[in-house]
Every structure is written in C-alpha cells, then in structure tokens.
PDB file of C-alpha atoms in Angstrom:
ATOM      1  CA  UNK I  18       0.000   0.000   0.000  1.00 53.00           C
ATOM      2  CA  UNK I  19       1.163   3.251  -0.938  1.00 53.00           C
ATOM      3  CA  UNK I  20       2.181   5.845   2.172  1.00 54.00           C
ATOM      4  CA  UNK I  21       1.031   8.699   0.772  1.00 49.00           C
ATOM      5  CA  UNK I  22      -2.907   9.789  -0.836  1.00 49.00           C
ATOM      6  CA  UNK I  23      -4.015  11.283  -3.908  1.00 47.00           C
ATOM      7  CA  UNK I  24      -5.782  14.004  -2.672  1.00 56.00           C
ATOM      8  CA  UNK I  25      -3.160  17.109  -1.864  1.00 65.00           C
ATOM      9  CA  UNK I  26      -0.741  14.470  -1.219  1.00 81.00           C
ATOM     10  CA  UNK I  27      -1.024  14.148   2.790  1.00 87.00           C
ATOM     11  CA  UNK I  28       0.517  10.879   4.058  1.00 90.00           C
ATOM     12  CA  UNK I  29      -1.447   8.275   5.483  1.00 93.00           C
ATOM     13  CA  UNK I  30      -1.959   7.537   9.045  1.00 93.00           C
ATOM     14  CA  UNK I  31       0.946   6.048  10.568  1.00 94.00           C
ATOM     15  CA  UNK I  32       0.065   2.472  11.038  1.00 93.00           C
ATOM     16  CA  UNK I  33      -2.948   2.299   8.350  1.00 93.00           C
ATOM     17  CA  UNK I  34      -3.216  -0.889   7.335  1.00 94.00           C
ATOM     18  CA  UNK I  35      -6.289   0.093   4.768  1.00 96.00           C
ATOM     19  CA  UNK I  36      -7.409   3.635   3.838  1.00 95.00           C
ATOM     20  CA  UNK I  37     -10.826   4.195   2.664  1.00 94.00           C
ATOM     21  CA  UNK I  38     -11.713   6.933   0.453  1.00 93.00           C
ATOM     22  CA  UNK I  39     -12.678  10.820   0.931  1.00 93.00           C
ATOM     23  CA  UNK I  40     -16.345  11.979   2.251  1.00 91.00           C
ATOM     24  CA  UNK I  41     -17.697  15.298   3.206  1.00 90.00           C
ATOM     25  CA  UNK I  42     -20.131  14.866   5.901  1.00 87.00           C
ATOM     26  CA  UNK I  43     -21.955  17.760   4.046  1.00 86.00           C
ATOM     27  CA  UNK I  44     -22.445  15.829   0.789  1.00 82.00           C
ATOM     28  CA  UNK I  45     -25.253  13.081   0.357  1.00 79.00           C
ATOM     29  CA  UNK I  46     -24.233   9.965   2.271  1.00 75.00           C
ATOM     30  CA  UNK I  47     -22.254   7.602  -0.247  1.00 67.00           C
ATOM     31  CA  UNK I  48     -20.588  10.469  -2.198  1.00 69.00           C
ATOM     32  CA  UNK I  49     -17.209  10.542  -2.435  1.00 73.00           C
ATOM     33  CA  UNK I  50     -14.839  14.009  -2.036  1.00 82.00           C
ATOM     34  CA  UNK I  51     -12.149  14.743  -3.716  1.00 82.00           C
ATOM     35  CA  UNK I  52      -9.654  15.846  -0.534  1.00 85.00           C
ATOM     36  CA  UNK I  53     -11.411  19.328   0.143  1.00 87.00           C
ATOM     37  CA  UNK I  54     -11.556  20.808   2.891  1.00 90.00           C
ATOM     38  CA  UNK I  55     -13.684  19.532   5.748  1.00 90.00           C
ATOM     39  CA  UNK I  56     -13.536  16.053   3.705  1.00 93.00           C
ATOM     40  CA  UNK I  57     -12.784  12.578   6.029  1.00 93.00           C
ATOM     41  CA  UNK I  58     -11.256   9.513   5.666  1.00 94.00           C
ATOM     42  CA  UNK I  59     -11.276   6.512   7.734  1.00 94.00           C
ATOM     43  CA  UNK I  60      -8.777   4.035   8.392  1.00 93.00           C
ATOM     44  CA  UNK I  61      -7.710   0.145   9.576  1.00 93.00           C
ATOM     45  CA  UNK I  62      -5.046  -0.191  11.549  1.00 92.00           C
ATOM     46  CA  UNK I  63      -3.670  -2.963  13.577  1.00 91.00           C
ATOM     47  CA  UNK I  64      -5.493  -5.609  14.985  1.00 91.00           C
ATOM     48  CA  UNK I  65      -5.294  -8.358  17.757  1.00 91.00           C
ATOM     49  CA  UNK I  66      -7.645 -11.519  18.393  1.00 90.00           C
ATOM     50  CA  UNK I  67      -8.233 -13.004  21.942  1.00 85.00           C
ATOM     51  CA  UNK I  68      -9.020 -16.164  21.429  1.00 83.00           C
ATOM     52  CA  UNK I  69     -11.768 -18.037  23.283  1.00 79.00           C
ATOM     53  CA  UNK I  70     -12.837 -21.845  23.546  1.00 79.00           C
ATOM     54  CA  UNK I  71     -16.497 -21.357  24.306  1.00 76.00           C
ATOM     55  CA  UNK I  72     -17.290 -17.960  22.470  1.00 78.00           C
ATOM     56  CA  UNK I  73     -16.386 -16.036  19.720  1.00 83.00           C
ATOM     57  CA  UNK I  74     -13.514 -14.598  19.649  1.00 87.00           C
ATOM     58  CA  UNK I  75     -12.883 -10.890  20.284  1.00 87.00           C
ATOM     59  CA  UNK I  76     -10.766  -8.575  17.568  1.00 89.00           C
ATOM     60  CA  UNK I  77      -9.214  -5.276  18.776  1.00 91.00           C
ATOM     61  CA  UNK I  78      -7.750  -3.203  16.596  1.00 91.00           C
ATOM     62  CA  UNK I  79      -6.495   0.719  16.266  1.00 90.00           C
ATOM     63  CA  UNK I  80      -8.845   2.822  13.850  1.00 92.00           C
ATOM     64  CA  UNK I  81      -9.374   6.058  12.849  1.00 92.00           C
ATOM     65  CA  UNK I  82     -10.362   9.107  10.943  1.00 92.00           C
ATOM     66  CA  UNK I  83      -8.280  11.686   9.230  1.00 93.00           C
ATOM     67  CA  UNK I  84      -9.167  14.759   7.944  1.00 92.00           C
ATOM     68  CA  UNK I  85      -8.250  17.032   4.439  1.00 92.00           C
ATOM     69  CA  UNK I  86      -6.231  19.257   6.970  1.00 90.00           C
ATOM     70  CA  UNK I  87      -4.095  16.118   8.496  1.00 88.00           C
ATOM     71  CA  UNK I  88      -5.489  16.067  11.803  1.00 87.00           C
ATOM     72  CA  UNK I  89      -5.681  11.891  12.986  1.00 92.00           C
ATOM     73  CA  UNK I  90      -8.081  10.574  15.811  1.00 90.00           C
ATOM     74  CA  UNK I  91      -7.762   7.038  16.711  1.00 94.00           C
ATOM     75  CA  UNK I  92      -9.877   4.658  18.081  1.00 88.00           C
ATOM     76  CA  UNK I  93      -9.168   1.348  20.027  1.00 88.00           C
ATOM     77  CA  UNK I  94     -12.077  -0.678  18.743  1.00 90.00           C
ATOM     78  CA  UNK I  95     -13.107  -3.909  20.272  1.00 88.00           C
ATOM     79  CA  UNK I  96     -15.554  -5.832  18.444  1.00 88.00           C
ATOM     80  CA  UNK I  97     -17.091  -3.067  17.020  1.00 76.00           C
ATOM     81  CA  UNK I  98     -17.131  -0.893  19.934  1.00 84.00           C
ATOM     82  CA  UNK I  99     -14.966   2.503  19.812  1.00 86.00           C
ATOM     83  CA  UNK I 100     -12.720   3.176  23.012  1.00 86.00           C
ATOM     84  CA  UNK I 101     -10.627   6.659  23.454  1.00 86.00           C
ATOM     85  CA  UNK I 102      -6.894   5.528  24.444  1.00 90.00           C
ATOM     86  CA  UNK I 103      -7.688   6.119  27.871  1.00 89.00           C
ATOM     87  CA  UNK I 104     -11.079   4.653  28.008  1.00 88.00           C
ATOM     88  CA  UNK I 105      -8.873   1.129  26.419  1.00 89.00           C
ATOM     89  CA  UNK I 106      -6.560   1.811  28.792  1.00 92.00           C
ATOM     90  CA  UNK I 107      -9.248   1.816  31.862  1.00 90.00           C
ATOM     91  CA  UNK I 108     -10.928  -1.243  30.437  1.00 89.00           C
ATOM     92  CA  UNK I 109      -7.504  -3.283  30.250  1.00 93.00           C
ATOM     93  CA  UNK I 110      -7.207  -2.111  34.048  1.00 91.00           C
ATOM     94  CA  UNK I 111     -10.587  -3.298  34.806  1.00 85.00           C
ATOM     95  CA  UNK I 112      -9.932  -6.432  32.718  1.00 86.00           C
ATOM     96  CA  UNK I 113      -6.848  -6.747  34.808  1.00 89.00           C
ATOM     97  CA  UNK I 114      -8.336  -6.600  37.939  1.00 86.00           C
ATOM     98  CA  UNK I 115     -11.297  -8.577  36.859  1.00 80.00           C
ATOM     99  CA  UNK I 116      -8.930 -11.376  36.135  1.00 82.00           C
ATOM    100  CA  UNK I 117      -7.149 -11.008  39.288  1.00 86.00           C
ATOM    101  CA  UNK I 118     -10.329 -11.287  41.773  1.00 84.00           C
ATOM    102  CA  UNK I 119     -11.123 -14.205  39.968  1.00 75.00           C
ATOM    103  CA  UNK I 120      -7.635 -15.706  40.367  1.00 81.00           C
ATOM    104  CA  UNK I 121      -7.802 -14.453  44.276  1.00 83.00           C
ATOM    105  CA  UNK I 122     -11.556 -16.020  44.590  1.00 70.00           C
ATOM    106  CA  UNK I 123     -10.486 -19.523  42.976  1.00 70.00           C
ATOM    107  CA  UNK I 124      -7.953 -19.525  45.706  1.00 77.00           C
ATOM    108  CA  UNK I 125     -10.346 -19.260  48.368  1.00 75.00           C
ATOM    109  CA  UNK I 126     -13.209 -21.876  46.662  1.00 59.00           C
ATOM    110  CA  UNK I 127     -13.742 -24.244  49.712  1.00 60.00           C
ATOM    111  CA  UNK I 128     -11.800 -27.295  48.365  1.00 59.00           C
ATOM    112  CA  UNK I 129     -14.659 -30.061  46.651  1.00 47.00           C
ATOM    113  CA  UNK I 130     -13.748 -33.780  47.491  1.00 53.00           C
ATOM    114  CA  UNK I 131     -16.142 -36.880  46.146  1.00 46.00           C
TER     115      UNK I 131
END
C-alpha cells in the first residue's frame, strides 16, 4: 500500500493498514470528495484476536479518521465498539483486575472432594 494519498498528497496515518476513500459529511451519504476541505477519511489499523474456547472470539484493533487538513483521531475498537486511548486503557485495568479477583476467589473456593 502506498504511504502517501491522492488528494493534496497528505501521508497516510501512521500504522494504516487500509485507507478508505474521501467523504464530506456535508455531501449526500455515499458520495465521495475529492480531498477538500472539511472532507474525512477513515482508516484500519492494527489488529489483535483473543481467542476463546467457548465464544467467539474478540478482535481489537487501532482505527481512525483523518481529515483534508491532516489532523488523525484514533480509536481502540473492540468488536465493534470505539474506546478513546484512555477509556482502552481503563478497560484493560478493569480487565486486569477482573482477572485477578477471579484468580484471588479460585484460591479461596472451599476445596470439593467426592
């Protein structure tokens, strides 16, 4: 995949795995922009799978939006569901924790004999 985009030439997102094209939230919903100003892009970046025996698994990935003028907001999506970088953050600490009071709980399960 090319680094850079047609429209005025602004680089991709670092990371970008896949780039979709231009919109203006101002034109009819499916029309494409050329790059002008106030025109948006989204973008695919990285993602990770978790694994899991007795559900589906769970994808997280970075994504984003970039604009004509080169700003980049990224999102840490997991299964669909956007996350701020410190929201993600705060869930993996809750996840963490989770995990650990279930660890600390097993410990104290009164011990089942048969």
């Amino acid at each position: 995949m090319s680094t850079t985009s047609t429209a005025h030439g602004l680089p991709f997102p670092a990371g970008a795995v896949r780039v979709e094209p231009w919109y203006h939230p101002d034109k009819p919903f499916g029309g494409e922009s050329n790059g002008e100003p106030g025109s948006r892009r989204f973008f695919v970046g990285r993602e990770w799978t978790v694994q899991r025996d007795d559900e589906g698994d769970v994808r997280v990935s970075v994504d984003g939006e970039q604009t004509a003028e080169g700003t980049v907001e990224r999102f840490i999506v997991v299964d669909g569901d956007p996350f701020t970088p410190g929201q993600a953050r705060d869930l993996a600490d809750a996840l963490r924790a989770a995990a650990d009071e279930a660890d600390l709980m097993a410990q104290r399960d009164p011990a089942v004999t048969r």
